[in-house]
């Protein structure tokens, strides 16, 4: 990713423009953010706490928030979301099978009719300035006839690892209590967003592209924030962004955006809008609550209007159940994966209780969106032990012992202490 469209750079620049009144953002209250930044962060945190709770038994006739089965050995439900069990990745290949890929839904998975579905491009960034009600339309068959591209890319929720802020650091962490399973790598196939934008008549002075989901409006804290949407700068939109209609060789499943989703490699998960319908292309910067109110860093050390939330930091996970039980006295091959939004992983170290030592990296993954690794370990005694893994990416970024706390509890990057019992 070139620095010119690194997410943090883009967001910081847009924030300045927005605060200076140069940009437009329906549903975004500029004054509230400028004058009441700290207070708003607190309100946002409180609202985040009121995320939908687990639907244990959905009423008859009401669709559950997630369409696919949630076998407990593959996925852990978290309200309208579900995280992948790391034990379900033990011995798997590079990609996450679709049946265990995490789901992050602000509301519920919609069931869209693919024959009625249209991508609807509009805005003054397209020639002739088509409007939202008279957009340039592209149907699914037409999209499938365009040159296809495939990309193996990682999607991770910015809140992945959030529960460790509370569990390891004793810091309040509002929002979905992800362990480390809010991440996955899949093989996505579709059409480059750039191809579609150019066919629709992209103008040279377009600056932002805002895809919008067709799932229900997101209502939080009593406020309807409208459809889930987040702008992308044109440079990123024309670089490696995909309008994907296949995941791991199958049509996109309902939960992951059927019939078409955006896949934005290297950027936080919210950029990868599922069930995309309208796409605004604008010659002025765009804003939505998903880049001003949520997915920003608020709290100590940050300005009152928050800090742009950039690429995902480095993380590592063992392909083991939490509190896994293993036989004592036998040599084990521990497996895990490490990843970073800033580029490939260079080095991984593991501590099984007697200091850090290098892990062996799986050669086939070198340079890929995540890196598998292994390390041998013979539990020294019956009883509880703690496993730790930490990685360093190509930029030299590693994993600290303590993650920097922030009000909305994003970007947990500290080493996770993974309990294991030898018996
Ligand atoms: N329309 C829409 N797109 C969305 C979301 C959503 O709720 N609605 N969630 C976003 C978030 S926060 C994440 S992390 C990813 C998760 O993608 P997945 O559910 O396919 O794993 O989708 C993003 N795209
Ligand atoms: Mo997310």
Short mmCIF file of C-alpha atoms and ligand atoms in Angstrom, two decimals:
data_model
loop_
_atom_site.label_atom_id
_atom_site.label_comp_id
_atom_site.label_asym_id
_atom_site.label_seq_id
_atom_site.Cartn_x
_atom_site.Cartn_y
_atom_site.Cartn_z
CA UNK A 1 0.00 0.00 0.00
CA UNK A 2 1.53 3.33 -0.97
CA UNK A 3 1.53 6.02 1.73
CA UNK A 4 -0.56 8.35 -0.44
CA UNK A 5 -3.62 6.23 0.16
CA UNK A 6 -2.76 4.60 3.43
CA UNK A 7 -5.93 4.81 5.45
CA UNK A 8 -4.50 6.88 8.29
CA UNK A 9 -3.17 9.52 5.91
CA UNK A 10 -6.45 9.71 4.08
CA UNK A 11 -8.50 9.91 7.25
CA UNK A 12 -6.34 12.59 8.85
CA UNK A 13 -6.54 14.75 5.74
CA UNK A 14 -10.29 14.27 5.43
CA UNK A 15 -10.76 15.13 9.12
CA UNK A 16 -9.09 18.48 8.60
CA UNK A 17 -11.21 19.18 5.54
CA UNK A 18 -14.33 18.13 7.33
CA UNK A 19 -13.68 20.26 10.39
CA UNK A 20 -12.92 23.18 8.10
CA UNK A 21 -16.33 22.75 6.49
CA UNK A 22 -14.96 21.63 3.14
CA UNK A 23 -16.69 18.28 3.09
CA UNK A 24 -20.14 16.95 3.27
CA UNK A 25 -21.45 14.08 5.33
CA UNK A 26 -25.13 13.28 5.55
CA UNK A 27 -26.03 12.18 9.05
CA UNK A 28 -22.81 13.58 10.48
CA UNK A 29 -22.95 16.39 13.03
CA UNK A 30 -19.80 18.42 12.55
CA UNK A 31 -20.42 20.80 15.47
CA UNK A 32 -21.01 18.01 17.91
CA UNK A 33 -17.74 16.44 16.97
CA UNK A 34 -15.75 19.67 17.00
CA UNK A 35 -17.05 21.06 20.27
CA UNK A 36 -18.09 17.99 22.17
CA UNK A 37 -15.54 15.51 20.97
CA UNK A 38 -14.74 13.98 24.32
CA UNK A 39 -18.36 13.93 25.44
CA UNK A 40 -19.37 12.36 22.15
CA UNK A 41 -16.77 9.69 22.46
CA UNK A 42 -18.32 8.76 25.78
CA UNK A 43 -21.82 8.74 24.28
CA UNK A 44 -20.60 6.63 21.38
CA UNK A 45 -19.01 4.24 23.81
CA UNK A 46 -22.27 3.97 25.74
CA UNK A 47 -24.18 3.36 22.52
CA UNK A 48 -21.67 0.73 21.47
CA UNK A 49 -22.37 -1.03 24.73
CA UNK A 50 -25.99 -1.40 23.74
CA UNK A 51 -25.17 -3.61 20.75
CA UNK A 52 -27.86 -6.20 20.14
CA UNK A 53 -27.63 -9.07 22.61
CA UNK A 54 -27.52 -12.73 21.72
CA UNK A 55 -30.70 -14.03 20.14
CA UNK A 56 -30.98 -17.32 21.99
CA UNK A 57 -34.34 -18.32 20.58
CA UNK A 58 -35.54 -16.15 17.73
CA UNK A 59 -39.32 -15.71 17.58
CA UNK A 60 -41.06 -17.84 14.94
CA UNK A 61 -41.15 -16.12 11.55
CA UNK A 62 -38.24 -13.79 12.34
CA UNK A 63 -34.99 -14.46 10.50
CA UNK A 64 -31.98 -14.90 12.76
CA UNK A 65 -29.30 -12.20 12.30
CA UNK A 66 -26.92 -14.75 10.72
CA UNK A 67 -28.13 -17.16 8.03
CA UNK A 68 -25.47 -19.86 8.15
CA UNK A 69 -25.37 -22.57 10.84
CA UNK A 70 -23.25 -21.69 13.88
CA UNK A 71 -21.81 -25.04 15.03
CA UNK A 72 -20.17 -24.35 18.41
CA UNK A 73 -16.95 -26.07 17.34
CA UNK A 74 -16.55 -23.60 14.44
CA UNK A 75 -18.07 -20.30 15.54
CA UNK A 76 -18.87 -18.44 18.75
CA UNK A 77 -22.02 -16.24 18.54
CA UNK A 78 -21.69 -12.64 19.77
CA UNK A 79 -25.13 -11.07 19.29
CA UNK A 80 -25.63 -10.43 15.56
CA UNK A 81 -21.98 -11.42 14.99
CA UNK A 82 -19.99 -14.63 15.29
CA UNK A 83 -16.28 -15.16 15.73
CA UNK A 84 -14.20 -17.99 14.33
CA UNK A 85 -12.91 -20.53 16.83
CA UNK A 86 -9.15 -20.69 16.48
CA UNK A 87 -9.27 -24.41 17.27
CA UNK A 88 -11.25 -24.79 14.03
CA UNK A 89 -8.19 -23.58 12.06
CA UNK A 90 -5.86 -26.30 13.35
CA UNK A 91 -4.18 -27.91 10.35
CA UNK A 92 -6.22 -25.89 7.80
CA UNK A 93 -4.69 -24.41 4.66
CA UNK A 94 -4.01 -20.74 4.02
CA UNK A 95 -7.66 -19.69 3.67
CA UNK A 96 -10.49 -19.95 6.19
CA UNK A 97 -13.23 -22.32 5.00
CA UNK A 98 -16.46 -20.37 4.52
CA UNK A 99 -18.36 -22.40 7.14
CA UNK A 100 -16.15 -20.94 9.89
CA UNK A 101 -15.45 -17.45 8.49
CA UNK A 102 -16.39 -14.78 11.08
CA UNK A 103 -19.51 -12.66 10.57
CA UNK A 104 -19.83 -9.01 11.58
CA UNK A 105 -23.37 -7.67 11.09
CA UNK A 106 -24.43 -4.25 12.32
CA UNK A 107 -28.04 -5.49 12.03
CA UNK A 108 -29.01 -8.68 10.19
CA UNK A 109 -28.08 -10.57 7.05
CA UNK A 110 -30.54 -9.46 4.32
CA UNK A 111 -31.82 -11.91 1.71
CA UNK A 112 -31.56 -10.11 -1.61
CA UNK A 113 -33.01 -11.15 -4.96
CA UNK A 114 -30.05 -11.41 -7.38
CA UNK A 115 -32.26 -10.82 -10.43
CA UNK A 116 -33.53 -7.51 -9.02
CA UNK A 117 -30.13 -6.48 -7.66
CA UNK A 118 -28.31 -3.58 -9.32
CA UNK A 119 -25.13 -1.72 -8.50
CA UNK A 120 -26.25 1.93 -8.59
CA UNK A 121 -23.48 4.42 -9.29
CA UNK A 122 -24.20 8.11 -8.91
CA UNK A 123 -22.67 11.47 -8.01
CA UNK A 124 -20.84 14.42 -9.55
CA UNK A 125 -17.66 12.37 -9.81
CA UNK A 126 -19.20 10.61 -12.83
CA UNK A 127 -19.73 12.22 -16.23
CA UNK A 128 -23.25 13.63 -16.52
CA UNK A 129 -23.59 13.60 -12.71
CA UNK A 130 -26.18 10.81 -12.48
CA UNK A 131 -28.37 11.15 -9.40
CA UNK A 132 -29.21 8.64 -6.68
CA UNK A 133 -32.69 8.20 -8.18
CA UNK A 134 -31.41 7.97 -11.78
CA UNK A 135 -28.06 6.21 -11.38
CA UNK A 136 -25.83 4.25 -13.76
CA UNK A 137 -26.98 0.67 -13.17
CA UNK A 138 -25.00 -2.57 -13.49
CA UNK A 139 -26.75 -5.92 -13.07
CA UNK A 140 -25.18 -9.14 -11.78
CA UNK A 141 -24.95 -10.83 -15.20
CA UNK A 142 -23.29 -7.76 -16.66
CA UNK A 143 -20.81 -7.66 -13.77
CA UNK A 144 -19.98 -11.34 -14.29
CA UNK A 145 -19.24 -10.70 -17.97
CA UNK A 146 -16.56 -8.12 -17.13
CA UNK A 147 -12.93 -9.29 -16.76
CA UNK A 148 -12.70 -11.22 -13.48
CA UNK A 149 -9.92 -10.90 -10.93
CA UNK A 150 -9.04 -13.04 -7.94
CA UNK A 151 -7.48 -11.85 -4.69
CA UNK A 152 -6.59 -13.77 -1.53
CA UNK A 153 -7.21 -11.10 1.08
CA UNK A 154 -7.62 -10.76 4.82
CA UNK A 155 -10.68 -9.12 6.36
CA UNK A 156 -10.45 -8.23 10.06
CA UNK A 157 -12.74 -6.30 12.34
CA UNK A 158 -11.06 -3.24 13.89
CA UNK A 159 -12.39 -4.47 17.26
CA UNK A 160 -10.78 -7.90 16.97
CA UNK A 161 -9.10 -8.82 20.28
CA UNK A 162 -11.21 -6.26 22.17
CA UNK A 163 -12.02 -8.51 25.11
CA UNK A 164 -8.34 -8.63 26.07
CA UNK A 165 -8.40 -4.90 26.90
CA UNK A 166 -10.66 -5.89 29.81
CA UNK A 167 -9.28 -9.36 30.56
CA UNK A 168 -5.55 -8.63 30.35
CA UNK A 169 -5.39 -4.92 31.04
CA UNK A 170 -8.41 -4.25 33.26
CA UNK A 171 -9.61 -1.44 30.95
CA UNK A 172 -13.32 -1.07 30.11
CA UNK A 173 -13.94 -2.19 26.53
CA UNK A 174 -17.42 -1.40 25.17
CA UNK A 175 -18.69 -3.08 22.02
CA UNK A 176 -18.61 -6.57 20.58
CA UNK A 177 -16.36 -8.69 22.84
CA UNK A 178 -14.23 -10.32 20.15
CA UNK A 179 -11.51 -12.73 21.20
CA UNK A 180 -8.99 -13.16 18.37
CA UNK A 181 -11.50 -14.73 15.95
CA UNK A 182 -12.79 -11.57 14.21
CA UNK A 183 -10.46 -12.18 11.27
CA UNK A 184 -10.27 -14.39 8.19
CA UNK A 185 -8.54 -14.86 4.84
CA UNK A 186 -10.55 -15.91 1.79
CA UNK A 187 -10.12 -16.23 -1.95
CA UNK A 188 -12.32 -13.49 -3.40
CA UNK A 189 -13.26 -13.29 -7.07
CA UNK A 190 -14.99 -10.43 -8.82
CA UNK A 191 -14.41 -7.30 -10.85
CA UNK A 192 -12.04 -4.51 -10.00
CA UNK A 193 -13.95 -1.47 -8.70
CA UNK A 194 -11.78 0.68 -10.97
CA UNK A 195 -13.03 -1.17 -14.07
CA UNK A 196 -16.64 -0.51 -13.08
CA UNK A 197 -16.01 3.14 -12.16
CA UNK A 198 -14.28 3.83 -15.48
CA UNK A 199 -17.08 2.19 -17.46
CA UNK A 200 -19.57 4.34 -15.56
CA UNK A 201 -17.73 7.50 -16.67
CA UNK A 202 -15.31 8.35 -13.89
CA UNK A 203 -14.15 11.97 -13.97
CA UNK A 204 -10.54 13.00 -13.33
CA UNK A 205 -11.55 15.24 -10.44
CA UNK A 206 -13.40 12.54 -8.46
CA UNK A 207 -11.91 12.27 -4.94
CA UNK A 208 -14.03 9.83 -2.91
CA UNK A 209 -16.15 6.73 -3.50
CA UNK A 210 -18.73 5.65 -0.91
CA UNK A 211 -20.26 2.16 -1.22
CA UNK A 212 -23.46 1.63 0.77
CA UNK A 213 -24.93 -1.64 2.07
CA UNK A 214 -28.48 -2.88 1.41
CA UNK A 215 -28.88 -4.29 4.95
CA UNK A 216 -31.32 -2.48 7.29
CA UNK A 217 -30.50 1.00 8.63
CA UNK A 218 -28.23 0.99 11.68
CA UNK A 219 -30.00 2.47 14.71
CA UNK A 220 -27.94 3.01 17.84
CA UNK A 221 -28.57 5.05 20.98
CA UNK A 222 -32.02 5.94 19.54
CA UNK A 223 -30.48 7.54 16.43
CA UNK A 224 -30.96 6.17 12.91
CA UNK A 225 -27.58 6.47 11.20
CA UNK A 226 -28.88 5.12 7.90
CA UNK A 227 -27.26 2.44 5.82
CA UNK A 228 -23.83 1.10 6.67
CA UNK A 229 -21.38 3.04 4.45
CA UNK A 230 -17.81 4.30 4.53
CA UNK A 231 -15.90 6.40 1.98
CA UNK A 232 -12.71 5.36 0.18
CA UNK A 233 -10.31 7.76 -1.49
CA UNK A 234 -10.24 7.41 -5.26
CA UNK A 235 -6.57 6.29 -5.28
CA UNK A 236 -7.40 3.24 -3.17
CA UNK A 237 -10.66 2.59 -5.04
CA UNK A 238 -8.67 2.41 -8.31
CA UNK A 239 -5.84 0.34 -6.84
CA UNK A 240 -6.77 -3.12 -5.53
CA UNK A 241 -10.43 -2.92 -4.45
CA UNK A 242 -12.68 -5.71 -5.68
CA UNK A 243 -16.44 -5.97 -6.21
CA UNK A 244 -16.55 -9.64 -5.22
CA UNK A 245 -19.28 -12.10 -6.18
CA UNK A 246 -17.41 -15.29 -5.17
CA UNK A 247 -15.75 -16.41 -1.94
CA UNK A 248 -13.55 -19.52 -1.87
CA UNK A 249 -14.80 -20.64 -5.29
CA UNK A 250 -18.55 -20.40 -4.52
CA UNK A 251 -21.09 -17.62 -5.00
CA UNK A 252 -20.81 -15.20 -2.09
CA UNK A 253 -22.89 -16.59 0.81
CA UNK A 254 -25.73 -14.45 2.24
CA UNK A 255 -23.80 -13.59 5.42
CA UNK A 256 -20.75 -12.38 3.54
CA UNK A 257 -22.55 -10.01 1.18
CA UNK A 258 -24.55 -11.89 -1.50
CA UNK A 259 -24.80 -11.01 -4.29
CA UNK A 260 -21.85 -8.55 -4.27
CA UNK A 261 -19.54 -7.06 -1.63
CA UNK A 262 -16.59 -4.71 -1.63
CA UNK A 263 -13.21 -6.19 -0.59
CA UNK A 264 -10.61 -3.60 0.43
CA UNK A 265 -7.31 -5.44 1.05
CA UNK A 266 -5.26 -4.10 3.94
CA UNK A 267 -7.95 -1.79 5.31
CA UNK A 268 -10.07 -2.32 8.45
CA UNK A 269 -13.08 -4.62 7.94
CA UNK A 270 -15.72 -1.89 7.87
CA UNK A 271 -14.32 -0.67 4.53
CA UNK A 272 -15.35 -3.96 2.92
CA UNK A 273 -19.06 -3.09 2.56
CA UNK A 274 -21.27 -6.16 2.15
CA UNK A 275 -24.51 -6.29 0.09
CA UNK A 276 -23.35 -3.22 -1.79
CA UNK A 277 -26.03 -1.32 -3.72
CA UNK A 278 -25.60 2.44 -4.14
CA UNK A 279 -22.09 3.78 -4.75
CA UNK A 280 -21.58 7.54 -4.59
CA UNK A 281 -18.67 9.00 -6.55
CA UNK A 282 -17.90 12.55 -5.50
CA UNK A 283 -15.65 15.47 -6.39
CA UNK A 284 -15.83 16.61 -2.75
CA UNK A 285 -14.76 14.53 0.27
CA UNK A 286 -17.44 12.29 1.77
CA UNK A 287 -18.11 11.35 5.39
CA UNK A 288 -20.25 8.87 7.25
CA UNK A 289 -20.62 7.97 10.94
CA UNK A 290 -18.34 5.01 10.15
CA UNK A 291 -15.32 7.25 9.65
CA UNK A 292 -16.17 10.08 12.05
CA UNK A 293 -18.03 8.58 15.02
CA UNK A 294 -17.05 4.92 14.91
CA UNK A 295 -13.73 3.44 13.81
CA UNK A 296 -11.74 6.33 15.28
CA UNK A 297 -9.48 6.39 18.31
CA UNK A 298 -10.87 8.51 21.15
CA UNK A 299 -9.58 8.94 24.70
CA UNK A 300 -6.34 9.83 26.46
CA UNK A 301 -3.62 10.85 24.03
CA UNK A 302 -6.06 11.62 21.22
CA UNK A 303 -7.54 14.97 20.10
CA UNK A 304 -11.19 15.51 21.08
CA UNK A 305 -12.33 14.77 17.52
CA UNK A 306 -10.41 11.51 17.61
CA UNK A 307 -7.57 10.03 15.62
CA UNK A 308 -7.92 8.27 12.29
CA UNK A 309 -7.91 4.55 12.62
CA UNK A 310 -5.37 3.12 10.21
CA UNK A 311 -4.37 -0.33 9.05
CA UNK A 312 -4.70 -3.22 11.47
CA UNK A 313 -1.74 -3.69 13.84
CA UNK A 314 0.20 -6.95 14.25
CA UNK A 315 -1.55 -9.91 15.89
CA UNK A 316 -0.80 -13.58 16.55
CA UNK A 317 -3.00 -16.51 17.53
CA UNK A 318 -2.52 -20.18 18.35
CA UNK A 319 -4.71 -22.67 16.46
CA UNK A 320 -5.88 -23.98 19.81
CA UNK A 321 -9.00 -23.82 21.96
CA UNK A 322 -8.90 -21.38 24.84
CA UNK A 323 -7.85 -23.49 27.85
CA UNK A 324 -7.01 -26.41 25.56
CA UNK A 325 -6.14 -29.71 27.27
CA UNK A 326 -3.10 -31.54 25.94
CA UNK A 327 -1.32 -34.72 27.04
CA UNK A 328 1.58 -34.11 29.44
CA UNK A 329 5.01 -35.53 28.63
CA UNK A 330 4.51 -35.77 24.87
CA UNK A 331 6.12 -33.52 22.30
CA UNK A 332 3.49 -31.37 20.60
CA UNK A 333 3.60 -29.36 17.40
CA UNK A 334 2.00 -26.03 18.29
CA UNK A 335 0.59 -24.14 15.30
CA UNK A 336 -0.52 -20.57 14.86
CA UNK A 337 -0.82 -17.61 12.53
CA UNK A 338 0.35 -13.98 12.59
CA UNK A 339 -0.76 -11.05 10.44
CA UNK A 340 -0.53 -7.29 10.04
CA UNK A 341 -2.38 -4.65 8.04
CA UNK A 342 0.98 -3.10 7.20
CA UNK A 343 2.33 -5.97 5.11
CA UNK A 344 3.82 -9.43 5.40
CA UNK A 345 5.13 -10.95 8.65
CA UNK A 346 8.91 -11.32 8.84
CA UNK A 347 9.45 -13.02 12.20
CA UNK A 348 7.48 -14.88 14.88
CA UNK A 349 8.58 -15.83 18.40
CA UNK A 350 6.87 -18.08 20.92
CA UNK A 351 7.25 -18.29 24.71
CA UNK A 352 6.00 -21.49 26.34
CA UNK A 353 7.23 -20.46 29.79
CA UNK A 354 11.01 -20.43 29.48
CA UNK A 355 11.72 -17.44 27.26
CA UNK A 356 11.20 -16.35 23.66
CA UNK A 357 12.39 -18.56 20.80
CA UNK A 358 11.83 -18.33 17.04
CA UNK A 359 8.92 -20.19 15.44
CA UNK A 360 9.26 -21.92 12.04
CA UNK A 361 7.42 -20.04 9.31
CA UNK A 362 5.42 -21.99 6.71
CA UNK A 363 7.24 -21.20 3.47
CA UNK A 364 4.13 -21.29 1.26
CA UNK A 365 2.66 -18.31 3.19
CA UNK A 366 5.67 -15.97 2.85
CA UNK A 367 4.49 -12.57 1.62
CA UNK A 368 0.81 -13.52 1.95
CA UNK A 369 -1.97 -11.87 3.96
CA UNK A 370 -1.13 -13.99 6.99
CA UNK A 371 1.67 -16.30 8.03
CA UNK A 372 1.30 -19.79 9.47
CA UNK A 373 4.02 -20.98 11.87
CA UNK A 374 4.85 -23.95 14.09
CA UNK A 375 6.89 -24.60 17.20
CA UNK A 376 7.65 -27.83 19.11
CA UNK A 377 6.83 -28.05 22.80
CA UNK A 378 6.86 -30.78 25.43
CA UNK A 379 4.78 -29.66 28.44
CA UNK A 380 7.26 -29.88 31.33
CA UNK A 381 4.68 -30.86 33.97
CA UNK A 382 1.04 -31.67 34.56
CA UNK A 383 -0.98 -28.50 35.20
CA UNK A 384 -1.63 -25.08 33.73
CA UNK A 385 0.79 -23.34 31.39
CA UNK A 386 0.71 -20.10 29.40
CA UNK A 387 1.58 -19.81 25.72
CA UNK A 388 2.57 -16.51 24.12
CA UNK A 389 3.31 -15.59 20.50
CA UNK A 390 4.50 -12.32 19.00
CA UNK A 391 5.32 -11.30 15.45
CA UNK A 392 7.14 -8.53 13.61
CA UNK A 393 5.98 -7.28 10.22
CA UNK A 394 7.92 -5.93 7.26
CA UNK A 395 7.74 -2.36 8.62
CA UNK A 396 9.40 -3.48 11.86
CA UNK A 397 6.17 -3.16 13.87
CA UNK A 398 5.87 -5.80 16.60
CA UNK A 399 3.54 -6.65 19.47
CA UNK A 400 3.84 -4.87 22.84
CA UNK A 401 3.06 -6.39 26.23
CA UNK A 402 0.28 -3.84 26.66
CA UNK A 403 -1.95 -2.34 23.96
CA UNK A 404 -2.69 1.41 24.02
CA UNK A 405 -6.21 1.79 25.44
CA UNK A 406 -8.81 3.87 23.57
CA UNK A 407 -12.45 4.63 24.35
CA UNK A 408 -13.98 2.37 21.68
CA UNK A 409 -11.37 -0.36 22.25
CA UNK A 410 -10.00 -0.80 18.74
CA UNK A 411 -6.62 -2.10 17.55
CA UNK A 412 -5.68 -4.50 20.34
CA UNK A 413 -2.16 -5.58 19.41
CA UNK A 414 -0.59 -6.82 22.66
CA UNK A 415 0.75 -10.34 23.17
CA UNK A 416 -2.16 -12.56 24.32
CA UNK A 417 -1.52 -14.96 27.21
CA UNK A 418 -3.14 -18.21 26.05
CA UNK A 419 -3.91 -20.69 28.87
CA UNK A 420 -3.37 -24.42 28.28
CA UNK A 421 -3.56 -27.41 30.62
CA UNK A 422 -1.34 -30.48 30.37
CA UNK A 423 -2.98 -33.54 31.87
N1 LIG B 1 -23.42 -3.56 4.63
C1 LIG B 1 -22.59 -3.91 5.61
N2 LIG B 1 -21.30 -4.12 5.32
C2 LIG B 1 -20.43 -4.48 6.29
C3 LIG B 1 -20.86 -4.61 7.63
C4 LIG B 1 -22.25 -4.43 7.91
O1 LIG B 1 -22.74 -4.59 9.04
N3 LIG B 1 -23.08 -4.08 6.87
N4 LIG B 1 -19.93 -4.90 8.61
C5 LIG B 1 -18.56 -4.50 8.30
C6 LIG B 1 -17.58 -4.93 9.28
S1 LIG B 1 -17.50 -3.99 10.70
C7 LIG B 1 -16.71 -5.96 9.04
S2 LIG B 1 -15.49 -6.33 10.15
C8 LIG B 1 -16.83 -6.79 7.81
C9 LIG B 1 -17.01 -8.25 8.17
O2 LIG B 1 -17.15 -9.06 7.03
P1 LIG B 1 -17.72 -10.56 7.19
O3 LIG B 1 -19.01 -10.50 7.96
O4 LIG B 1 -17.86 -11.09 5.81
O5 LIG B 1 -16.67 -11.32 7.97
O6 LIG B 1 -17.90 -6.40 7.00
C10 LIG B 1 -18.12 -4.99 6.93
N5 LIG B 1 -19.13 -4.71 5.95
MO1 LIG B 2 -15.65 -4.58 11.81
#
